mmCIF file of C-alpha atoms and ligand atoms in Angstrom:
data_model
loop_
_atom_site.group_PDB
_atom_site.id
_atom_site.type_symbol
_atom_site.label_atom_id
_atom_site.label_comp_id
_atom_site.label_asym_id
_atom_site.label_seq_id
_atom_site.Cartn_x
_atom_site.Cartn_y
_atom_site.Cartn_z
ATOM 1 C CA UNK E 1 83.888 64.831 -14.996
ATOM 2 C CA UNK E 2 82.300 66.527 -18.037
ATOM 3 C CA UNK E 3 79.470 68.758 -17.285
ATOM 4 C CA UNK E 4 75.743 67.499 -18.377
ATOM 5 C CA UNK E 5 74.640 70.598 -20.509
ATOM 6 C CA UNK E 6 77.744 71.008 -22.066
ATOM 7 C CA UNK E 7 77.595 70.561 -26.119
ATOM 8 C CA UNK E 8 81.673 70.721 -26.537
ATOM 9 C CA UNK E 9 80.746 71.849 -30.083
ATOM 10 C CA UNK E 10 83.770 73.140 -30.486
ATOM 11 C CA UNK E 11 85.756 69.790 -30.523
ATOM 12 C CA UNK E 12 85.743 69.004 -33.901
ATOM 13 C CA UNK E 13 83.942 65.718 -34.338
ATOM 14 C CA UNK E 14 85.757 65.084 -37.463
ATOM 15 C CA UNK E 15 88.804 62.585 -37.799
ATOM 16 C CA UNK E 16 90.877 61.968 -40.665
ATOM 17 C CA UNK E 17 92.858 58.744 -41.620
ATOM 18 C CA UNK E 18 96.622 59.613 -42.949
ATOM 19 C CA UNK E 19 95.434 57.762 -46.098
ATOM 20 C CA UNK E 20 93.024 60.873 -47.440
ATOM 21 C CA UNK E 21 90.288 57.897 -47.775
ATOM 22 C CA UNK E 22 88.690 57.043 -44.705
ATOM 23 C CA UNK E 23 87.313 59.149 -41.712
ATOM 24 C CA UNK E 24 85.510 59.222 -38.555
ATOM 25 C CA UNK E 25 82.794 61.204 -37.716
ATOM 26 C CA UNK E 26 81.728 61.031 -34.492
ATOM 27 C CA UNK E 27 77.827 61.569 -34.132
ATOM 28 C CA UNK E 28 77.376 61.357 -30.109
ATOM 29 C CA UNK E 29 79.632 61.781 -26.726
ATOM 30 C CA UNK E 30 78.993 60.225 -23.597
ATOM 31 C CA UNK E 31 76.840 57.282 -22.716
ATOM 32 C CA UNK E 32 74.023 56.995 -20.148
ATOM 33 C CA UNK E 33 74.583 53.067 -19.617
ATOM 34 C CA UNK E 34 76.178 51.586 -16.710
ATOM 35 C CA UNK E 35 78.363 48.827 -17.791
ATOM 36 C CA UNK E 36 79.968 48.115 -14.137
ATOM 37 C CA UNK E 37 83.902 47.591 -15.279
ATOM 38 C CA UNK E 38 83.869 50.969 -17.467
ATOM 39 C CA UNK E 39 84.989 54.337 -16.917
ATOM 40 C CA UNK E 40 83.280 55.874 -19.625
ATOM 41 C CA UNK E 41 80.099 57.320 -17.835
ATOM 42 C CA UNK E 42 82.067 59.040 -15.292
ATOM 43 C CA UNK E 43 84.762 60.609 -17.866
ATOM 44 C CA UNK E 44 82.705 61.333 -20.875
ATOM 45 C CA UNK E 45 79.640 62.417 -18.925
ATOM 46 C CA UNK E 46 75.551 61.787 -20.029
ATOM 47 C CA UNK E 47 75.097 61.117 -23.879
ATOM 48 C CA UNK E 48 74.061 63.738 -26.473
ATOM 49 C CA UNK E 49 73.650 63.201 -29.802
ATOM 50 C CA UNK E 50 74.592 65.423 -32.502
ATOM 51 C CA UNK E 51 72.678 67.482 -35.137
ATOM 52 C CA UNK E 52 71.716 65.347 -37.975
ATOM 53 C CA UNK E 53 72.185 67.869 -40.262
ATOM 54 C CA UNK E 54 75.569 68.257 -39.751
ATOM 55 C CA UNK E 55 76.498 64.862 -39.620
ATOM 56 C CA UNK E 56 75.600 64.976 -43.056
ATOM 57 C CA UNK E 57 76.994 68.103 -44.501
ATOM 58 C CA UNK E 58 80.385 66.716 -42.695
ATOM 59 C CA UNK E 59 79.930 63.290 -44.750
ATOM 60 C CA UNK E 60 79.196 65.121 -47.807
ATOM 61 C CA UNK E 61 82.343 67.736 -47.548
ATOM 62 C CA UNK E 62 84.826 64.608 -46.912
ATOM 63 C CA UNK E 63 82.941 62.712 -49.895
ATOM 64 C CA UNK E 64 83.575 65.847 -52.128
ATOM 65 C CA UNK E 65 87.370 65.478 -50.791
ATOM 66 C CA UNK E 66 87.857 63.077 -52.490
ATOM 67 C CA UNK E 67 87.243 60.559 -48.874
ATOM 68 C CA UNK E 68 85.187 56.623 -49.835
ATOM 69 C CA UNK E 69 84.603 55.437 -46.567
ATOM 70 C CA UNK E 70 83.183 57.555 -43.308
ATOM 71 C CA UNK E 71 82.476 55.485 -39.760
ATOM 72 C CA UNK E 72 79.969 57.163 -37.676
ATOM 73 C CA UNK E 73 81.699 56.573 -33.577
ATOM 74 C CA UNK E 74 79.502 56.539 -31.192
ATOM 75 C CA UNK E 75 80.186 55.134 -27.455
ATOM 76 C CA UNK E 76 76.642 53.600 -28.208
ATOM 77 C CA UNK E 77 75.354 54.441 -31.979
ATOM 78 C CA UNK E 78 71.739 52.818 -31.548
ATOM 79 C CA UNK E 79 70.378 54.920 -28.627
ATOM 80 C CA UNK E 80 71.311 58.074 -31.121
ATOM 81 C CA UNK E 81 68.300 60.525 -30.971
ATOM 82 C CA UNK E 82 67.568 63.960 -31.937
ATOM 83 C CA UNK E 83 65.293 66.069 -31.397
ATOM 84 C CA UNK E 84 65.234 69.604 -33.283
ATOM 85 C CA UNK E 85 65.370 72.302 -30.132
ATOM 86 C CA UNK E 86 61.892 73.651 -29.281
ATOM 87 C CA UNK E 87 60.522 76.943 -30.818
ATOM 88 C CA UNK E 88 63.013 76.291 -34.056
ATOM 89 C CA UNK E 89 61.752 75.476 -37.623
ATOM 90 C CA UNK E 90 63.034 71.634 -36.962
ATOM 91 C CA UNK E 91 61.377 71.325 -33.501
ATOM 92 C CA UNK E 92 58.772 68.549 -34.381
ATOM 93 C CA UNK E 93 61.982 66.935 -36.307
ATOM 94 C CA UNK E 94 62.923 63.669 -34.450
ATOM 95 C CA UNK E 95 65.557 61.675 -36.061
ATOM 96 C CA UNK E 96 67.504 57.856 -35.179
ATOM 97 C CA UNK E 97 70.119 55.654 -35.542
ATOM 98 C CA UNK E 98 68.378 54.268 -38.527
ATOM 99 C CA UNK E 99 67.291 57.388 -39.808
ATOM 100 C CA UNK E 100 70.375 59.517 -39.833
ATOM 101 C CA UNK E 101 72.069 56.259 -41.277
ATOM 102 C CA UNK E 102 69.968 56.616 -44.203
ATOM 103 C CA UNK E 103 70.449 60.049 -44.645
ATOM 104 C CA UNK E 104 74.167 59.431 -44.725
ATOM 105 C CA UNK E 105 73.909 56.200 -47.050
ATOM 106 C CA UNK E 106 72.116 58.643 -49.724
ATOM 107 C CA UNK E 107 75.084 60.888 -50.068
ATOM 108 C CA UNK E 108 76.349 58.747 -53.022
ATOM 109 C CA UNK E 109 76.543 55.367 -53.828
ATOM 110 C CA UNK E 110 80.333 55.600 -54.178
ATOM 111 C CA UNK E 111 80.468 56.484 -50.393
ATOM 112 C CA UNK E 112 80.938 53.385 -48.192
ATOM 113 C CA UNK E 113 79.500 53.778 -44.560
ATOM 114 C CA UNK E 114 80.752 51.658 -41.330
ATOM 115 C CA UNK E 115 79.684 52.645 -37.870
ATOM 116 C CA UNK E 116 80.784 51.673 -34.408
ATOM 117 C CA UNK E 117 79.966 50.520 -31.552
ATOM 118 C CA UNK E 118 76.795 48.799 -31.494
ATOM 119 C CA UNK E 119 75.042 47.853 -27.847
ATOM 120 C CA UNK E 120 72.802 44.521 -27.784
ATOM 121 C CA UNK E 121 70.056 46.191 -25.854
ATOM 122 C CA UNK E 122 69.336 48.677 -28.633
ATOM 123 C CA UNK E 123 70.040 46.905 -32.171
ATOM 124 C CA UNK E 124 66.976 47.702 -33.603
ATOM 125 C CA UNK E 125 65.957 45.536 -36.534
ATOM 126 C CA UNK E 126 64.883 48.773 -38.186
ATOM 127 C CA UNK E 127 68.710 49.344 -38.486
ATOM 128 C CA UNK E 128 69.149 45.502 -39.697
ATOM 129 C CA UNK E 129 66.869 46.380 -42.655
ATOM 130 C CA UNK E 130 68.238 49.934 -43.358
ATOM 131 C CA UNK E 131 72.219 48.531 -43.520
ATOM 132 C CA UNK E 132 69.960 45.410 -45.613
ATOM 133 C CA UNK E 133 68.454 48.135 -47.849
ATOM 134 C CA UNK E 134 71.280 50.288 -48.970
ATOM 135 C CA UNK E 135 74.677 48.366 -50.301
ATOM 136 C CA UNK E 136 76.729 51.137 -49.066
ATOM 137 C CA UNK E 137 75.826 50.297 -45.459
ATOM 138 C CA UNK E 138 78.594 47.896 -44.508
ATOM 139 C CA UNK E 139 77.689 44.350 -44.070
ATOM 140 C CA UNK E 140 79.887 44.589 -40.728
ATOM 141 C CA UNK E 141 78.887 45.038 -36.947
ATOM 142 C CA UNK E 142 80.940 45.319 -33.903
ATOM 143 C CA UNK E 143 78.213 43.669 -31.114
ATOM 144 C CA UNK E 144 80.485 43.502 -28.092
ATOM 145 C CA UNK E 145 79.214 40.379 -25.996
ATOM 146 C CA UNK E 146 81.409 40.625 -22.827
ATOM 147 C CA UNK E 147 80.252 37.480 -21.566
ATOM 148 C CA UNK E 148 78.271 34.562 -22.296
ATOM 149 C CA UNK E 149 76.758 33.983 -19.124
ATOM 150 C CA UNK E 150 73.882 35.872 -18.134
ATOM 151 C CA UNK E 151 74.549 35.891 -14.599
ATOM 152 C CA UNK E 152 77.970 37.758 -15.312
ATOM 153 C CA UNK E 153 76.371 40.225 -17.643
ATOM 154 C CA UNK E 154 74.143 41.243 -14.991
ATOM 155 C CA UNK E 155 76.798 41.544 -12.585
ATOM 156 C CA UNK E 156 78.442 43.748 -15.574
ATOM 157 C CA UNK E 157 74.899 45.707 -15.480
ATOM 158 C CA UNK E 158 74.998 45.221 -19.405
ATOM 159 C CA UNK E 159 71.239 44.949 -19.291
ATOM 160 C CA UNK E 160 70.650 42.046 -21.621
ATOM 161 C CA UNK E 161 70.804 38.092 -21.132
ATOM 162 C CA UNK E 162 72.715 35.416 -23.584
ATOM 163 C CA UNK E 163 69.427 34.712 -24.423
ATOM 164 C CA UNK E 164 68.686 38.325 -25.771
ATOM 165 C CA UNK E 165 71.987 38.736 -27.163
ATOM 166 C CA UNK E 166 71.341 35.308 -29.316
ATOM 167 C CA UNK E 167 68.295 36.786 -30.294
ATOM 168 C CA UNK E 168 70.086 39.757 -32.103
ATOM 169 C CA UNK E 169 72.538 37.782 -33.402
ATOM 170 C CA UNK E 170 69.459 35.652 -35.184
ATOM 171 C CA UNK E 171 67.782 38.754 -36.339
ATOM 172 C CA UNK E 172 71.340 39.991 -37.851
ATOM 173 C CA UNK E 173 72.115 36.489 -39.734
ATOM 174 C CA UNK E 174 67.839 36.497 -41.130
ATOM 175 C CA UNK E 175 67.776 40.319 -42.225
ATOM 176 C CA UNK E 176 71.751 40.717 -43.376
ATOM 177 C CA UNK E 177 72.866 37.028 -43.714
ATOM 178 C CA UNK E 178 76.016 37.662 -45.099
ATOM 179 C CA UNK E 179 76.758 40.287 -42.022
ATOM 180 C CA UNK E 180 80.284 39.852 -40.450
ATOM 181 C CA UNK E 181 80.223 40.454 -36.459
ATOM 182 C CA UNK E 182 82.880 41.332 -34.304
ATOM 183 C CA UNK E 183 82.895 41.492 -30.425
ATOM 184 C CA UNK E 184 85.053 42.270 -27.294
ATOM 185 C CA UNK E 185 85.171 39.529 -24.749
ATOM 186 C CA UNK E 186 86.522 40.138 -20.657
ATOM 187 C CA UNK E 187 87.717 36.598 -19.382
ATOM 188 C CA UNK E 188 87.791 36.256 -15.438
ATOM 189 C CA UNK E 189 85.374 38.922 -14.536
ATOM 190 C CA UNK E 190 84.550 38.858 -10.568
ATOM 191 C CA UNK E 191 82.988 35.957 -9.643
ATOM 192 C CA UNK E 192 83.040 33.895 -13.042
ATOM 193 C CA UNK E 193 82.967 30.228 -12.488
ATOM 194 C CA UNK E 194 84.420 27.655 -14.473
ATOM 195 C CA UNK E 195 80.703 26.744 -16.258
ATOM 196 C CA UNK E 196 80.522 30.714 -16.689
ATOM 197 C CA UNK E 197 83.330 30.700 -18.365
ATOM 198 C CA UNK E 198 82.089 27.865 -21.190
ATOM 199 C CA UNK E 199 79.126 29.983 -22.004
ATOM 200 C CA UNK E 200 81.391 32.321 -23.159
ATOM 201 C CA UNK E 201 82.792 29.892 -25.395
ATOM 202 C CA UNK E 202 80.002 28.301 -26.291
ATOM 203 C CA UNK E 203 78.213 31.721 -27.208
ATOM 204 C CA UNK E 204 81.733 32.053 -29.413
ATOM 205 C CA UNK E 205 80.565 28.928 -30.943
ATOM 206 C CA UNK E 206 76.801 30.386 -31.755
ATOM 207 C CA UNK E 207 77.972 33.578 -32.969
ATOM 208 C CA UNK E 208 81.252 32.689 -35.158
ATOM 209 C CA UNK E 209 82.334 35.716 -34.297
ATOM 210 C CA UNK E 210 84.913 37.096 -37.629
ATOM 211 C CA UNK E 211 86.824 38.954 -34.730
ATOM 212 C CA UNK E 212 86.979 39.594 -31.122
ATOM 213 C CA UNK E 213 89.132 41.971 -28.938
ATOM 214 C CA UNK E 214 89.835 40.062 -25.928
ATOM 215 C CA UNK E 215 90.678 41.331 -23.092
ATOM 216 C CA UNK E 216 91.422 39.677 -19.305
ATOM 217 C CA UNK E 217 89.721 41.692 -16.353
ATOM 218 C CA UNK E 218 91.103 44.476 -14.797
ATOM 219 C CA UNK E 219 89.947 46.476 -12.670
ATOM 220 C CA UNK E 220 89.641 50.427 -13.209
ATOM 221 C CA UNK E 221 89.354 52.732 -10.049
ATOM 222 C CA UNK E 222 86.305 54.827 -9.949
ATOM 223 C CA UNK E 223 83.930 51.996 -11.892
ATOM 224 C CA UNK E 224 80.928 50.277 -10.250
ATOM 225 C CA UNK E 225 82.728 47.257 -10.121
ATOM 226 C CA UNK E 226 85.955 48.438 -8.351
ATOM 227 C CA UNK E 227 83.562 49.702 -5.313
ATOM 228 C CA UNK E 228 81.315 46.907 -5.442
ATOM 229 C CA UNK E 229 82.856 43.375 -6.217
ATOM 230 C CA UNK E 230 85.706 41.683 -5.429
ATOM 231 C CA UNK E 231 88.169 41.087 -8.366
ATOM 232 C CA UNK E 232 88.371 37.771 -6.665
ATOM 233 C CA UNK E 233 89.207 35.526 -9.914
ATOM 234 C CA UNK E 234 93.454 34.819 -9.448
ATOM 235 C CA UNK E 235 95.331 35.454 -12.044
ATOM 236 C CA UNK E 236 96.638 32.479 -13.861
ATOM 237 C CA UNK E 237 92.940 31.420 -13.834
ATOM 238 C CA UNK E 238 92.216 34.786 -15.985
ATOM 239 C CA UNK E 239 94.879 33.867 -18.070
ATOM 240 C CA UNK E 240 94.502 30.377 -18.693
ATOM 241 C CA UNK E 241 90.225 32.001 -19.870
ATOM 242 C CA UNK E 242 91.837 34.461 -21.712
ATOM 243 C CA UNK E 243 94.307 31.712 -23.686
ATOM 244 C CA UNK E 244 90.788 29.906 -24.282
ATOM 245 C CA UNK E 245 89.181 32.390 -25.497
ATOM 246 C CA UNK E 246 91.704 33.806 -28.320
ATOM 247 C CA UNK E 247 92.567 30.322 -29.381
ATOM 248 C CA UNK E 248 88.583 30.088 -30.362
ATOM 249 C CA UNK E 249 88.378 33.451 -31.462
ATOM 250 C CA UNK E 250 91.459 32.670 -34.046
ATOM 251 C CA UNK E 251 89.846 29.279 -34.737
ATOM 252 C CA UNK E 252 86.518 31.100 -36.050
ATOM 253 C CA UNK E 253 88.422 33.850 -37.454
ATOM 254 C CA UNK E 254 90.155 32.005 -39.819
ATOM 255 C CA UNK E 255 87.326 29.448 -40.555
ATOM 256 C CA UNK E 256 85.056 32.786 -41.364
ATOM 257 C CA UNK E 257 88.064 34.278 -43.872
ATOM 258 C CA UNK E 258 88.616 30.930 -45.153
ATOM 259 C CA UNK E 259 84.445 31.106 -46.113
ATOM 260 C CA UNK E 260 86.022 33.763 -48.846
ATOM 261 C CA UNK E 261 88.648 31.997 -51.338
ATOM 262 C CA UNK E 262 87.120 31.405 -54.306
ATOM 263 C CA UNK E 263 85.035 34.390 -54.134
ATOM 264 C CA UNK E 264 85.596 37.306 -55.713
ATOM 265 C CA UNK E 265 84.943 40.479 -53.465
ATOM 266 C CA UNK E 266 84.932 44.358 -53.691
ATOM 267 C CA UNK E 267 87.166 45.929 -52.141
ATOM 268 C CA UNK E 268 88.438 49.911 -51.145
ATOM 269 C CA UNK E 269 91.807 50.203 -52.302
ATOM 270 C CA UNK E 270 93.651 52.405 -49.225
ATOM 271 C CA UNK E 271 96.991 52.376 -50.181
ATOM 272 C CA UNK E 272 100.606 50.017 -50.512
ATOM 273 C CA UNK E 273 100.480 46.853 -48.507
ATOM 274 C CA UNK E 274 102.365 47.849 -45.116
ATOM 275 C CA UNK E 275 104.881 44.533 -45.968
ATOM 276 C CA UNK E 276 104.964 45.249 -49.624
ATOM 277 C CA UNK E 277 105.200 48.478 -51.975
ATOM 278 C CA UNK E 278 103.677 46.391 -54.898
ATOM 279 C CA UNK E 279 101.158 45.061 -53.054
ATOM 280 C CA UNK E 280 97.665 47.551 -52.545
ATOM 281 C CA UNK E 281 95.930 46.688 -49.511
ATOM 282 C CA UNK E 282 91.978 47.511 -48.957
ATOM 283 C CA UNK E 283 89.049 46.270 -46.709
ATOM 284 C CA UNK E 284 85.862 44.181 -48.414
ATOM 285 C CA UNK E 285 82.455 45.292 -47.188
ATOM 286 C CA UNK E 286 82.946 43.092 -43.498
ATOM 287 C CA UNK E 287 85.503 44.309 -42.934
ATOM 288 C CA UNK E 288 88.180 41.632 -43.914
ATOM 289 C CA UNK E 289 91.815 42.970 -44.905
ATOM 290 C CA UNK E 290 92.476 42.288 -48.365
ATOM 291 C CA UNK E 291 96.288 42.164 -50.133
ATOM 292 C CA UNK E 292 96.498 41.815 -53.581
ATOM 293 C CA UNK E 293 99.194 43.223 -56.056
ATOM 294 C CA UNK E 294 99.447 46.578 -57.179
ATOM 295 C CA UNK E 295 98.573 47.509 -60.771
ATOM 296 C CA UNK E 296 99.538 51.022 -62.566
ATOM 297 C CA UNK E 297 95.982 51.331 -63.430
ATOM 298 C CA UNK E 298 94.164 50.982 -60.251
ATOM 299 C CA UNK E 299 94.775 54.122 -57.444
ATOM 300 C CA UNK E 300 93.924 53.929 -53.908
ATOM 301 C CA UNK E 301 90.585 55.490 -53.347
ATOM 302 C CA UNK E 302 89.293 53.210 -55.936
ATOM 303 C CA UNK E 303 86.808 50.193 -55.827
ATOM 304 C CA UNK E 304 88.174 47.399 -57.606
ATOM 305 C CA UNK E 305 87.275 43.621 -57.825
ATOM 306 C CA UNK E 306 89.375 40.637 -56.365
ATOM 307 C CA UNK E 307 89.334 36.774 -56.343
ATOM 308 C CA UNK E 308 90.791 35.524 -53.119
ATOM 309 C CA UNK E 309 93.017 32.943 -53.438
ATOM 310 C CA UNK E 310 93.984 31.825 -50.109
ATOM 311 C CA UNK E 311 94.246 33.491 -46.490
ATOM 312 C CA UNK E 312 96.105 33.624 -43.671
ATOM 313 C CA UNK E 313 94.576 34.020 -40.078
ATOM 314 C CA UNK E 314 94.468 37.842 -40.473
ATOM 315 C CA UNK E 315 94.444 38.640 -44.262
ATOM 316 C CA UNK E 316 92.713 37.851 -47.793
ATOM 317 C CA UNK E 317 95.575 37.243 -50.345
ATOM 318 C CA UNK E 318 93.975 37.744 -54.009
ATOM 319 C CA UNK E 319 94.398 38.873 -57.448
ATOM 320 C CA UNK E 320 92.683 41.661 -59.350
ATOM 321 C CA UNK E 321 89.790 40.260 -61.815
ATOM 322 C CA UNK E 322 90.270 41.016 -64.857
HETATM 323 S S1 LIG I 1 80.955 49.675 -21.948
HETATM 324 FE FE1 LIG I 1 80.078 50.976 -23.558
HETATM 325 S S2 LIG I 1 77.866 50.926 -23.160
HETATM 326 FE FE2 LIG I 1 78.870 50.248 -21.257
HETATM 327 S S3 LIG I 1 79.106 52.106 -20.011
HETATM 328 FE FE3 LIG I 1 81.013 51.808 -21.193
HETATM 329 S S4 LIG I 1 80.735 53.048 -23.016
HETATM 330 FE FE4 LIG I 1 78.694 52.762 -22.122
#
């Protein structure tokens, strides 16, 4: 159990990738939800959101490093809010999810900015229009749905309904229409009936989600689910919903990458393909892994333009355009 006032300011928030491009910052700890299957509340303790201020001046010392990408972690990024402490210069200074975004996105152009994770209660579409506004903001969110049924995601105390959920999802595809979204999905949570079960696929259906961590339920000692429901679903059921579920979420997966070839796309060069030395690997703006071959002239850390020229269920294959 963490303690409630405690800032741990002294764990650096920063965290480098091995490939001296992209980074982490992480802008919050905890989280004040109550999701029932997660331990998170009870190990990471209430939420507190960082100082604005040096979000930034963390984002601007990595972009001076020579880093092009920085994702802002957050166990939930859109209930970030700060408040400047009372008798100090900043006290009247309040500052959001959308805000501090912002403030990030202006560092330069040339720095790309990805955040994670994203709760369906507090999207705001003030954040839609600020990732909209600036072409830096990553066209990418991770929504996590957890289940399509609204009677499960109140037994999951996720505080929303597939109605509200779909509602998000609509604002994301009017404001940022070309916005990739991503989700994690629990097959076989307590209780789930068969017709449960196909909302969740059906709501796969709605979203086209371009990926999905999928996961079968299991429960962890110490959640609100553990003391309160009975993990009653038997296993081969889970698995045979959790076989369902990744089929569809490969099925859309593909048919979203496949929306690509023929396009040309921009893409952060990170370094050698991990099956290939002459082949540079990089990520477009959702996200999408792209492979392409290596060129003398182009380093990684560098934006460069490709035309995709077929896919596989994971991976863009392309050429550089000339
Ligand atoms: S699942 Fe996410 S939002 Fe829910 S309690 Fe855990 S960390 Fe918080």
């Amino acid at each position: 159990m963490l303690s409630r006032e405690e800032t741990y300011a002294d764990i650096s928030p920063v965290r480098l990738n091995g490939n001296g491009i992209t980074a982490f910052i992480s802008i919050m700890r905890g989280c004040d939800n109550m999701c029932s299957f997660c331990v998170v509340p009870f190990t990471r303790g209430r939420e507190r959101s960082r100082d604005p201020y040096s979000i930034v001046a963390e984002a601007q010392d990595l972009f001076d490093r020579g880093y092009k990408e920085v994702t802002l972690l957050g166990q939930n990024v859109d209930s970030y809010k700060w408040k400047g402490a009372e008798g100090t210069e900043s006290a009247e200074v309040q500052v959001n999810f959308a805000q501090l975004l912002e403030k990030v996105a202006l560092i330069s152009p040339d720095l790309r900015i990805r955040f994670s994770t994203s709760h369906p209660k507090d999207i705001t579409d003030e954040v839609l229009y600020t990732i909209a506004k600036y072409d830096n903001i990553c066209n990418y969110i991770h929504l996590p749905v957890q289940s399509g049924s609204s009677r499960v995601l109140e037994l999951m105390n996720r505080t929303y309904t597939r109605e509200w959920y779909m509602n998000r999802v609509d604002a994301i595809r009017r404001i940022i229409p070309d916005c990739a979204i991503s989700s994690d999905i629990i097959a076989g949570f307590c209780t789930e009936t068969e017709e449960e079960h196909q909302e969740t696929l059906s709501m796969m259906d709605y979203v086209g989600y371009d990926f999905a961590f999928t996961f079968s339920y299991s429960e962890r000692p110490g959640t609100l689910a553990a003391r309160k429901l009975a993990d009653d679903i038997p296993e081969e059921v889970k698995k045979r919903r959790l076989a369902e579920i990744l089929k569809k979420a490969q099925e859309t997966s593909l048919y979203r990458l496949q929306q690509n070839v023929g396009k040309t796309l921009r893409i952060l060069v990170e370094g050698t393909s991990k099956k290939s030395k002459t082949d540079y690997c990089g990520r477009n703006d959702q996200n999408a892994m792209v492979v392409f071959p290596a060129t003398e002239e182009i380093k990684p850390g560098q934006y460069v333009n490709v035309i995709i020229e077929r896919c596989t269920s994971a991976t863009l294959l392309g050429r550089i355009a000339k």
